Tab-separated table of C-alpha atoms in Angstrom:
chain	number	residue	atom	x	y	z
A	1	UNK	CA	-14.715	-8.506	21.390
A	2	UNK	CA	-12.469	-8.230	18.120
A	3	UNK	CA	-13.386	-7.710	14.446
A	4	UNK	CA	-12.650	-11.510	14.398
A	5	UNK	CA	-15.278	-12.033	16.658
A	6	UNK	CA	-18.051	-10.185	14.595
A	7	UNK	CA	-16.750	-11.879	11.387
A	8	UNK	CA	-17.353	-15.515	13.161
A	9	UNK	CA	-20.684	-14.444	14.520
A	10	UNK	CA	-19.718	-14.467	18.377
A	11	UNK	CA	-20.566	-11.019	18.672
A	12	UNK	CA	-22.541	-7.720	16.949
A	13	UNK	CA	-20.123	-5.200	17.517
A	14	UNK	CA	-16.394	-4.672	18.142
A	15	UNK	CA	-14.244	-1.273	18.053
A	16	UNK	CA	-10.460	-2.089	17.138
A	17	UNK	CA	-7.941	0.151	18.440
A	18	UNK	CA	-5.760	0.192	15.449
A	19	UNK	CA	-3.862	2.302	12.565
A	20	UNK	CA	-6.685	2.226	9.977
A	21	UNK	CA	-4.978	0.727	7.805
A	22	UNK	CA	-3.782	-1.804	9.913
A	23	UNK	CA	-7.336	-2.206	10.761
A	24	UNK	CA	-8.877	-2.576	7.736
A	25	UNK	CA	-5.992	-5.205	6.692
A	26	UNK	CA	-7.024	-7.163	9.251
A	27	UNK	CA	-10.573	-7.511	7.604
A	28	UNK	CA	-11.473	-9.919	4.378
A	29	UNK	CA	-12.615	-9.054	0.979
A	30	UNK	CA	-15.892	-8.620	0.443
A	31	UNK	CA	-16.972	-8.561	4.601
A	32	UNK	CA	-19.114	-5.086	4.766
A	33	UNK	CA	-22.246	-3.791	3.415
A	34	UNK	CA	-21.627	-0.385	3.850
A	35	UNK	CA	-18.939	2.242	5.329
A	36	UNK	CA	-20.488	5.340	6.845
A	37	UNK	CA	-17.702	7.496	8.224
A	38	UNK	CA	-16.351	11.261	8.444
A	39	UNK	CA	-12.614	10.793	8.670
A	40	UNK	CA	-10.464	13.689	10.310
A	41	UNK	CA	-11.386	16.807	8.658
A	42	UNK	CA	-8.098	18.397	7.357
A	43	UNK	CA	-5.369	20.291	9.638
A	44	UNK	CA	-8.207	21.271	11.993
A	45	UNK	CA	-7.227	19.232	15.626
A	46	UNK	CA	-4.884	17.289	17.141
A	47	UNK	CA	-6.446	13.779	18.432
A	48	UNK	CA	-2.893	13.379	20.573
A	49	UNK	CA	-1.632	10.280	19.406
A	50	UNK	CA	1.851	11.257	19.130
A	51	UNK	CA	4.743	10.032	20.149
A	52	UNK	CA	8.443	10.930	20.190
A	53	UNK	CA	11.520	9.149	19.101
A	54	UNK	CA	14.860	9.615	19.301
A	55	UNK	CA	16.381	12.228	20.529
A	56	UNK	CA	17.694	13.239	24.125
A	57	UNK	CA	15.685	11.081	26.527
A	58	UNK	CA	15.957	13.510	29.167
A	59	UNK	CA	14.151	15.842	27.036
A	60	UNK	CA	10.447	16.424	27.892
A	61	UNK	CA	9.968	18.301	24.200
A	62	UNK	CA	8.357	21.357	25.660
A	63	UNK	CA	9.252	25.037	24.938
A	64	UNK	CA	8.782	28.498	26.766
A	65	UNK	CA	6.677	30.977	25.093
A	66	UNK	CA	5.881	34.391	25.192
A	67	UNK	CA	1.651	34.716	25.482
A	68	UNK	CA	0.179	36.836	22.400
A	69	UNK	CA	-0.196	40.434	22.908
A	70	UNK	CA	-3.627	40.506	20.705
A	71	UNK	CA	-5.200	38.162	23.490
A	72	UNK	CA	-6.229	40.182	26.268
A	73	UNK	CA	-9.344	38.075	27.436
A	74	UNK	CA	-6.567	35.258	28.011
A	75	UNK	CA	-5.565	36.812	31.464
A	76	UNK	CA	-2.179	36.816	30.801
A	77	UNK	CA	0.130	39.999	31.918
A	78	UNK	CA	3.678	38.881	30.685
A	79	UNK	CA	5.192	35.836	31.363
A	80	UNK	CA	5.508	32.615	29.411
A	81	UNK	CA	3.552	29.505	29.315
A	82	UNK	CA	4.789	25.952	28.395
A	83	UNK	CA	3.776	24.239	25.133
A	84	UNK	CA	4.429	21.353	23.462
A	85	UNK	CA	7.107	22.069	20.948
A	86	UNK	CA	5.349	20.932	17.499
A	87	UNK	CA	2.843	23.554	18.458
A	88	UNK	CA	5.395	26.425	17.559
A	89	UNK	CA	7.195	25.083	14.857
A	90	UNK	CA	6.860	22.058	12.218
A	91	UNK	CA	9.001	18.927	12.076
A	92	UNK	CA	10.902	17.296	14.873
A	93	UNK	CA	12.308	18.613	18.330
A	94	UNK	CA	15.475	20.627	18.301
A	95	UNK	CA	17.009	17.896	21.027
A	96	UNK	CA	16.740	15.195	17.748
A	97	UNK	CA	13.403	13.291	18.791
A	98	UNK	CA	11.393	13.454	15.741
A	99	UNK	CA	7.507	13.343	16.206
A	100	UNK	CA	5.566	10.191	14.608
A	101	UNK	CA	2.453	10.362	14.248
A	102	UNK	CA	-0.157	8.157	11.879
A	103	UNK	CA	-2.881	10.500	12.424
A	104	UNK	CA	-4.578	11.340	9.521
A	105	UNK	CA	-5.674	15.129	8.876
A	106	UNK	CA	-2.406	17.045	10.087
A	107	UNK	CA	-0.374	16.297	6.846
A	108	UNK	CA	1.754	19.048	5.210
A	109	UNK	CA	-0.716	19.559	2.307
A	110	UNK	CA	-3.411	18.999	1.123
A	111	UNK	CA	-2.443	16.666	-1.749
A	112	UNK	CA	-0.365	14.583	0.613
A	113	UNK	CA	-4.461	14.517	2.706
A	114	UNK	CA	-6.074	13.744	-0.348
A	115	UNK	CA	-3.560	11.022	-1.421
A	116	UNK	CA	-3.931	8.948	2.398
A	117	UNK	CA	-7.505	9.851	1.934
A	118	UNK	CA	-7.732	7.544	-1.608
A	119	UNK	CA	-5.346	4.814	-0.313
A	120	UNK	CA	-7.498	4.260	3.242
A	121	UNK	CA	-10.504	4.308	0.857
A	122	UNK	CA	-9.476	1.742	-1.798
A	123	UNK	CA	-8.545	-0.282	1.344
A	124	UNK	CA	-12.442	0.192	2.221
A	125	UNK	CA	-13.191	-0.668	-1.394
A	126	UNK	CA	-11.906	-4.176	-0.774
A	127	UNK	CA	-13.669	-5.264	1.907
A	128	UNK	CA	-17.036	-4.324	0.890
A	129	UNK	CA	-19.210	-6.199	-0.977
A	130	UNK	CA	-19.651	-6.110	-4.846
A	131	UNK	CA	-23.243	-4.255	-3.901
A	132	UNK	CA	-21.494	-2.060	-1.048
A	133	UNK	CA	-21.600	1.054	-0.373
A	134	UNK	CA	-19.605	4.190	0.675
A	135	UNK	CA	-21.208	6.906	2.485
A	136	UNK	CA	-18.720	9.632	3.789
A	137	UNK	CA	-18.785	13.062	5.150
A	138	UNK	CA	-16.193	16.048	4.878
A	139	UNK	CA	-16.118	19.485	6.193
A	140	UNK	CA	-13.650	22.272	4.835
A	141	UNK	CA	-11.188	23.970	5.380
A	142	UNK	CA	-9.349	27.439	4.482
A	143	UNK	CA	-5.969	28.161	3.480
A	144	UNK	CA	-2.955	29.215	6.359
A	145	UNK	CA	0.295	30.897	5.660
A	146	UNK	CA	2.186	27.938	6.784
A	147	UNK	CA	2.600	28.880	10.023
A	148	UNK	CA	1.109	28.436	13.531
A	149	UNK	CA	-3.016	29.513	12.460
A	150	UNK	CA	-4.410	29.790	15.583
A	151	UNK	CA	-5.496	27.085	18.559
A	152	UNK	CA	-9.195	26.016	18.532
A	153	UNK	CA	-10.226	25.401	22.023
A	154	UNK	CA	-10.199	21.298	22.363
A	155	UNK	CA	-8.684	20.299	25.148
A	156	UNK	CA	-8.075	23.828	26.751
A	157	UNK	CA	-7.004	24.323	29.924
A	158	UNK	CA	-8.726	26.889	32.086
A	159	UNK	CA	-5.658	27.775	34.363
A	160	UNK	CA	-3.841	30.918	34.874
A	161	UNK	CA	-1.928	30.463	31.673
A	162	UNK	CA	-4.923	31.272	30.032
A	163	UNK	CA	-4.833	30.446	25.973
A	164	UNK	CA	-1.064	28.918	26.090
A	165	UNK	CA	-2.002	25.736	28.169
A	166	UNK	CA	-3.033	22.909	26.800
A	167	UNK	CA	-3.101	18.954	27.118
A	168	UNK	CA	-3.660	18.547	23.915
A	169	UNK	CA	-1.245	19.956	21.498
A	170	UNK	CA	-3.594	21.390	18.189
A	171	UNK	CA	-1.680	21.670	15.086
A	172	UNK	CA	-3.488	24.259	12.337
A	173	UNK	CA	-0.602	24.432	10.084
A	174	UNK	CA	-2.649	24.425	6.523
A	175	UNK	CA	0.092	25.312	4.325
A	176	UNK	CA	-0.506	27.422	0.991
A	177	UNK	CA	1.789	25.757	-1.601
A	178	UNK	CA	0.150	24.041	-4.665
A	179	UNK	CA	-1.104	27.437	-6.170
A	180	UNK	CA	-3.536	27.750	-2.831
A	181	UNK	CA	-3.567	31.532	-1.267
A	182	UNK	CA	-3.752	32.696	2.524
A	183	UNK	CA	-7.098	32.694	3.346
A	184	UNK	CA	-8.233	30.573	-0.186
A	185	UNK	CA	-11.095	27.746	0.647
A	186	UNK	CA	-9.781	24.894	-0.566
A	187	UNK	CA	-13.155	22.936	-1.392
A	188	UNK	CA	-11.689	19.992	0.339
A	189	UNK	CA	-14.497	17.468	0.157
A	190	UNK	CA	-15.053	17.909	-3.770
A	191	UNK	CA	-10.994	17.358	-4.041
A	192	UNK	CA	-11.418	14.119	-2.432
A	193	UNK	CA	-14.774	13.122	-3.584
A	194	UNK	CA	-13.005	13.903	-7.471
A	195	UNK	CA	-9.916	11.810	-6.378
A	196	UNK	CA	-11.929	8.750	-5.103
A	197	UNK	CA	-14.071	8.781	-8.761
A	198	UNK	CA	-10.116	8.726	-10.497
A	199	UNK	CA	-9.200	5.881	-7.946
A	200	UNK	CA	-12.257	3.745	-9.701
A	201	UNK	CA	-15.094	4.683	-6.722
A	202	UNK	CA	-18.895	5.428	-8.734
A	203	UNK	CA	-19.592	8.794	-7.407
A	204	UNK	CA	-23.446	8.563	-6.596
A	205	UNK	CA	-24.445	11.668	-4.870
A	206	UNK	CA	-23.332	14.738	-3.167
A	207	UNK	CA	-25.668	15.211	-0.168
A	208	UNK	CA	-25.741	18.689	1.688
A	209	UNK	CA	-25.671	18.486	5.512
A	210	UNK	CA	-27.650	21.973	6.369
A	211	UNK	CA	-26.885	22.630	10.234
A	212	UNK	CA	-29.557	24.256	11.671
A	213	UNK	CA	-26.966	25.446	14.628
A	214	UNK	CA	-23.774	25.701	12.845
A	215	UNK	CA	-20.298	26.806	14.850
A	216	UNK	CA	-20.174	30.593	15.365
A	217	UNK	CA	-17.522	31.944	13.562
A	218	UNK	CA	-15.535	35.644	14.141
A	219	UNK	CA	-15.264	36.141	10.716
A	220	UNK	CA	-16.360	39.606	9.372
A	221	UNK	CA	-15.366	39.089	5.472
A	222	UNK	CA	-17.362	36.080	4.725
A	223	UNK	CA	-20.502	33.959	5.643
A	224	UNK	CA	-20.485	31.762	7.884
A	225	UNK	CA	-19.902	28.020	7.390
A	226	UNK	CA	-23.568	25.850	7.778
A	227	UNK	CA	-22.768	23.624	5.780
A	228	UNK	CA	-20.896	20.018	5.250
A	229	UNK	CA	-20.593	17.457	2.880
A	230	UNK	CA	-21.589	14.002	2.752
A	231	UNK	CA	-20.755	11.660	-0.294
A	232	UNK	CA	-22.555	8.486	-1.546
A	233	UNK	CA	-20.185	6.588	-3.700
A	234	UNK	CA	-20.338	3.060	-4.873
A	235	UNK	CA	-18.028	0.315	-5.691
A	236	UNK	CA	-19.990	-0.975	-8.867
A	237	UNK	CA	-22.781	0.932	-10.583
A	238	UNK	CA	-25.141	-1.343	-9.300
A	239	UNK	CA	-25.445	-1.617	-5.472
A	240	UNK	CA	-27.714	-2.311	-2.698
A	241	UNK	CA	-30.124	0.827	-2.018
A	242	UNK	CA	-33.259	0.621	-0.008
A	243	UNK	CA	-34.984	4.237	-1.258
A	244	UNK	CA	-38.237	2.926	0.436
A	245	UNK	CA	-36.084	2.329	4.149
A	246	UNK	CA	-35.385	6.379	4.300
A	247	UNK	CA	-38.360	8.033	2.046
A	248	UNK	CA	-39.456	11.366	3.351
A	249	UNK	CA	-42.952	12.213	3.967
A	250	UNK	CA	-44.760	13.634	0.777
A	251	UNK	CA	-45.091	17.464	-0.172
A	252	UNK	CA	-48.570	18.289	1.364
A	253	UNK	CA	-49.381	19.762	-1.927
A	254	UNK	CA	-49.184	16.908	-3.653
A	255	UNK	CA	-51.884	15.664	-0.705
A	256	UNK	CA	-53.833	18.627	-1.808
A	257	UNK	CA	-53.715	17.632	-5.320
A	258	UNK	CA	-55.023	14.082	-4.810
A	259	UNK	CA	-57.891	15.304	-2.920
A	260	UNK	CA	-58.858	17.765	-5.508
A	261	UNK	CA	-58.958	14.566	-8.014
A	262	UNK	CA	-55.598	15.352	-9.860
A	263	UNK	CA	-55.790	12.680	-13.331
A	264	UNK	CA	-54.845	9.773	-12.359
A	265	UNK	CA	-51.714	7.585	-13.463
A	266	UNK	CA	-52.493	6.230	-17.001
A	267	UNK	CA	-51.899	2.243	-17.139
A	268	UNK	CA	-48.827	2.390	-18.714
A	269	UNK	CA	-46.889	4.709	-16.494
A	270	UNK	CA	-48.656	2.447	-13.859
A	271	UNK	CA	-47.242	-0.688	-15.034
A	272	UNK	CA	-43.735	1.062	-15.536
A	273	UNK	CA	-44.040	2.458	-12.040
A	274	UNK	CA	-44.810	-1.394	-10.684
A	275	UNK	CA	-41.837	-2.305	-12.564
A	276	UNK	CA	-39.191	0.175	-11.572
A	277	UNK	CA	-38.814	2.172	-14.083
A	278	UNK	CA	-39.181	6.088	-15.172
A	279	UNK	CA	-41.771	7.108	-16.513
A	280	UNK	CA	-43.944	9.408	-14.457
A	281	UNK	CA	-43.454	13.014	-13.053
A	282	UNK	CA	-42.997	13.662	-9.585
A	283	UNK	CA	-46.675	14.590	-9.002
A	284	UNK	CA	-47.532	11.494	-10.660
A	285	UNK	CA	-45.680	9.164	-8.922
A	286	UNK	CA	-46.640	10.440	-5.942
A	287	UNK	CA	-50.111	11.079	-6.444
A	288	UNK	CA	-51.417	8.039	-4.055
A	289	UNK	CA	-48.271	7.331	-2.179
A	290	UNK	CA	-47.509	9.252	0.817
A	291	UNK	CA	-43.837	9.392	0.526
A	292	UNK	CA	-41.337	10.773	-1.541
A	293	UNK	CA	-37.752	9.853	-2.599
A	294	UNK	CA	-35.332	10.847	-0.079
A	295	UNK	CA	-33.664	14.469	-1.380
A	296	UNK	CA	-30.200	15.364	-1.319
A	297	UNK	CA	-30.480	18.330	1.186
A	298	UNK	CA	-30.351	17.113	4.915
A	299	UNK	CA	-31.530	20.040	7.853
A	300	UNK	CA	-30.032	18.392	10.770
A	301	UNK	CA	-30.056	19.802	14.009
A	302	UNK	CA	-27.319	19.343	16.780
A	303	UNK	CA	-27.810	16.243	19.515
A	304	UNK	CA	-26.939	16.518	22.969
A	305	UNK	CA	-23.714	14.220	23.565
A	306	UNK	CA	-22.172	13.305	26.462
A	307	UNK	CA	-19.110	11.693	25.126
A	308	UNK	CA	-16.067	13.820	25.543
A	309	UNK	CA	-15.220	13.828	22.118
A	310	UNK	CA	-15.054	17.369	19.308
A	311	UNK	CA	-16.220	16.078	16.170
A	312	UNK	CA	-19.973	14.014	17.036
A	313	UNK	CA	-21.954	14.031	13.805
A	314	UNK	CA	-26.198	13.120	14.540
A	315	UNK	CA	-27.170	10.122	14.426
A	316	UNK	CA	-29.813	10.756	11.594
A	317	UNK	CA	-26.663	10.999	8.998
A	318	UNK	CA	-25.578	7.577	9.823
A	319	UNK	CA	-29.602	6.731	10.393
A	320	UNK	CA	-29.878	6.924	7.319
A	321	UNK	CA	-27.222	5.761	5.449
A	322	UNK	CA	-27.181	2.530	7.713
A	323	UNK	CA	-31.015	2.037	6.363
A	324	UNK	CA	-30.771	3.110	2.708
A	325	UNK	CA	-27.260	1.219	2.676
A	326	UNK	CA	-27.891	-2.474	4.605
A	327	UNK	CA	-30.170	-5.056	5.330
A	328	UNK	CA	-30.680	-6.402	9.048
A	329	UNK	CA	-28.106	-8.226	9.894
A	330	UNK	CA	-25.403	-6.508	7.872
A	331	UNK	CA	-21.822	-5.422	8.782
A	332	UNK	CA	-21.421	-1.886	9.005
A	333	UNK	CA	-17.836	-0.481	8.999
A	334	UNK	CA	-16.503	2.625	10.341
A	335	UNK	CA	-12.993	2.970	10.089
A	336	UNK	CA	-12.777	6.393	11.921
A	337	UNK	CA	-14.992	5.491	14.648
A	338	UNK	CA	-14.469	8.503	17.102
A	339	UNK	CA	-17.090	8.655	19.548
A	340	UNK	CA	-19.091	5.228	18.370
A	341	UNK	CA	-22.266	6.945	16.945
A	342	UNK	CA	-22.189	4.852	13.851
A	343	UNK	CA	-21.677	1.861	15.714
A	344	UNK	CA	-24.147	2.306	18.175
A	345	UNK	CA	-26.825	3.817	15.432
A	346	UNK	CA	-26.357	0.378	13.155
A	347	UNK	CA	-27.422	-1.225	16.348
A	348	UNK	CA	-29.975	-0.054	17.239
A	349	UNK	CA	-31.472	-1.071	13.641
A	350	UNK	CA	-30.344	-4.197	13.849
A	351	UNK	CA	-26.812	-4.291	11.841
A	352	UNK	CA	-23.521	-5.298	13.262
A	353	UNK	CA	-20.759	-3.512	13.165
A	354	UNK	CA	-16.984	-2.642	13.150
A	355	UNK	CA	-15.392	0.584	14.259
A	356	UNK	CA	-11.725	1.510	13.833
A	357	UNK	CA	-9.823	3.923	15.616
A	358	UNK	CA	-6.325	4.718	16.127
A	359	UNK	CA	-6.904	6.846	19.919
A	360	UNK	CA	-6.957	4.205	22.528
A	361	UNK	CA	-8.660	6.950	24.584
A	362	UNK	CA	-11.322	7.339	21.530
A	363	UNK	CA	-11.635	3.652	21.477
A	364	UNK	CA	-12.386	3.210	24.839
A	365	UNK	CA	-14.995	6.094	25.183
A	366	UNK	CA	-16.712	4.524	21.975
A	367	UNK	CA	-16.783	1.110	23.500
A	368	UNK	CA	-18.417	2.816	26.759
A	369	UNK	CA	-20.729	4.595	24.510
A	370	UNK	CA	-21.773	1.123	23.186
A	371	UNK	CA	-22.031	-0.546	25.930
A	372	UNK	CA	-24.053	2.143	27.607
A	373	UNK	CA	-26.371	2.907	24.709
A	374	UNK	CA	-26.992	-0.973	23.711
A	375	UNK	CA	-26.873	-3.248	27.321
A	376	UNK	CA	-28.166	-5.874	25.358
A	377	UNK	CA	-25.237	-6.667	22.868
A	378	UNK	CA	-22.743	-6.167	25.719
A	379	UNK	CA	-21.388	-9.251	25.687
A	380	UNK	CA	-19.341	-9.569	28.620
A	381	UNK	CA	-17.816	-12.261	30.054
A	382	UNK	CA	-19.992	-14.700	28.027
A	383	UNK	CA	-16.756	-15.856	26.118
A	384	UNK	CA	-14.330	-15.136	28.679
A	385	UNK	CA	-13.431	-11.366	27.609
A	386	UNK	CA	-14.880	-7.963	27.589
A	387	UNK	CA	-16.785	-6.889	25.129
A	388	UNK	CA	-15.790	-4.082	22.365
């Protein structure tokens, strides 16, 4: 099925292999409730999608190179192993092809990620509704020296050519420039999250994603990263939030304090309670409730995955954002889809939804994922296509 398809009501779900921007062009204004996403983090993997053009057409734009002498564990004893050629140095192939790419995450800088970062989100800003919402997660990043930082293992190859080999080419070239320093964190989400408020976005809350099993790291100067980002930010400064859809069970002290016959709420911070507004203290307002607002700090274990795919955020982020942020039967939108979790979470609650994504192999695993997770809105062959 096709975005097309969700927008005329013939189906719940589609994912659209596409250019996100393409993608999103292809939607009308005011279509989606809420985005929940977590676009490519910046210069941290290579998703493939490149092409060559130009150039010598006999050319297969691989180079020979010499394995690192600091890598013992890699097996290697001498020798060379073949690489794709934009792994060892920036820009196009020395035959003429130049690489094209419209992957976003691997740009130069940072500024020039920040900038397609602000234009794929104003793009979002148009299709969602005057209440809509944006909910959006970033990870970090450190400074490089401009050159070739390292390979992180997606895609590796376990052959004899050890580290060298891979089928995915990984670019990590996180250049200093713009006052930046080798090894500097950049504080990439709050640079975005600052540049999306400039671009006219109402920046609503900064949410901490606390992993309870965070990435080991080798690093011996520094802590080590548990943390992530995760941005609520609105297009007007009123929007749809459901607060009751995602409240967190109350303090048991404030249980404790009920049952030792804490005062109660006077009338008039009753009546401004019934009516929405402030008026009582936390211990108040939750003195005969059993809930509490939703807080801003979110300890989320890892899920097992199958799906072959390196950046699979839990389904409790998009959980709740897809509660807090829709009704049933709203469109959801993710316009970096990846694996599908987003799609298949605002599903399972009874949403439909759109996911984007520029890797046709991405696309199809999310699809798969989908169909796999949710028989029920597979719906094959009941117009005469596939579905997703």
């Amino acid at each position: 099925m096709t975005p097309a398809d969700v927008l005329a009501g013939r189906a719940d779900w589609a994912i659209h292999q596409a250019d996100v921007l393409d993608g999103l062009a292809a939607l009308p204004d005011g279509c989606v409730q809420t985005c929940v996403t977590s676009p490519p983090y910046f210069g941290l993997r290579d998703y493939g999608t490149a092409a060559w053009a130009g150039g010598d057409p006999t050319c297969d734009h691989r180079v020979r190179v010499a394995p690192r002498a600091t890598r013992p564990a890699s097996g290697l004893e001498g020798g060379t192993a073949t690489v794709d050629v934009a792994t060892v140095r920036p820009g196009d192939c020395p035959c003429g092809a130049t690489r094209v790419d419209q992957q976003l995450g691997l740009e130069p800088t940072l500024d020039a990620y920040v900038a397609r970062l602000v234009a794929v989100f104003a793009a979002v800003r148009r299709v969602l509704r005057p209440d809509g919402t944006l909910w959006l997660n970033l990870g970090d990043s450190y400074a490089g020296n401009g050159q070739h930082t390292g390979r992180k293992d997606d895609g590796r190859i376990s052959t004899q050519q050890g580290w060298a080999a891979y089928d995915i080419p990984v670019v990590t070239r996180k250049r200093v420039g713009d006052g930046y320093k080798p090894k500097d964190l950049l504080g990439v989400p709050w640079r975005v999250a600052f540049a999306l408020q400039a671009d006219g976005w109402y920046l609503r809350a900064a949410i901490t994603w606390v992993k309870t099993a965070p990435m080991p790291e080798s690093v011996t100067d520094r802590p080590t990263s548990a943390t992530e980002m995760i941005f609520l930010l609105a297009k007007r400064p009123t929007y749809y939030y459901d607060a009751d859809a995602v409240a967190e069970p109350a303090a048991e002290s404030s249980a404790q304090r009920a049952s030792l016959g804490q005062r109660p709420i006077s009338a008039r911070q009753q009546a401004m309670q019934d009516a929405g507004m402030h008026g009582a203290s936390d211990s108040q307002r939750v003195y005969d409730r059993a809930t509490r607002n939703l807080r801003n700090a979110w300890v989320l274990g890892p899920e097992p995955c199958a799906a072959a795919h390196f950046a699979v955020y839990p389904t409790e982020i998009p959980r709740r954002a897809v509660l807090a942020g829709s009704r049933v039967g709203d469109l959801v939108l993710d316009p970096f889809v990846g694996s599908g979790t987003t799609v298949v979470v605002a599903l399972r609650h009874q949403r439909r939804a759109i996911g984007i994504e520029l890797s046709p192999a991405y696309a199809d695993l999310a699809r798969r994922r989908v169909t796999d997770d949710c028989p029920l809105f597979n719906a094959a062959d009941l117009f005469g296509e596939a579905a997703g």
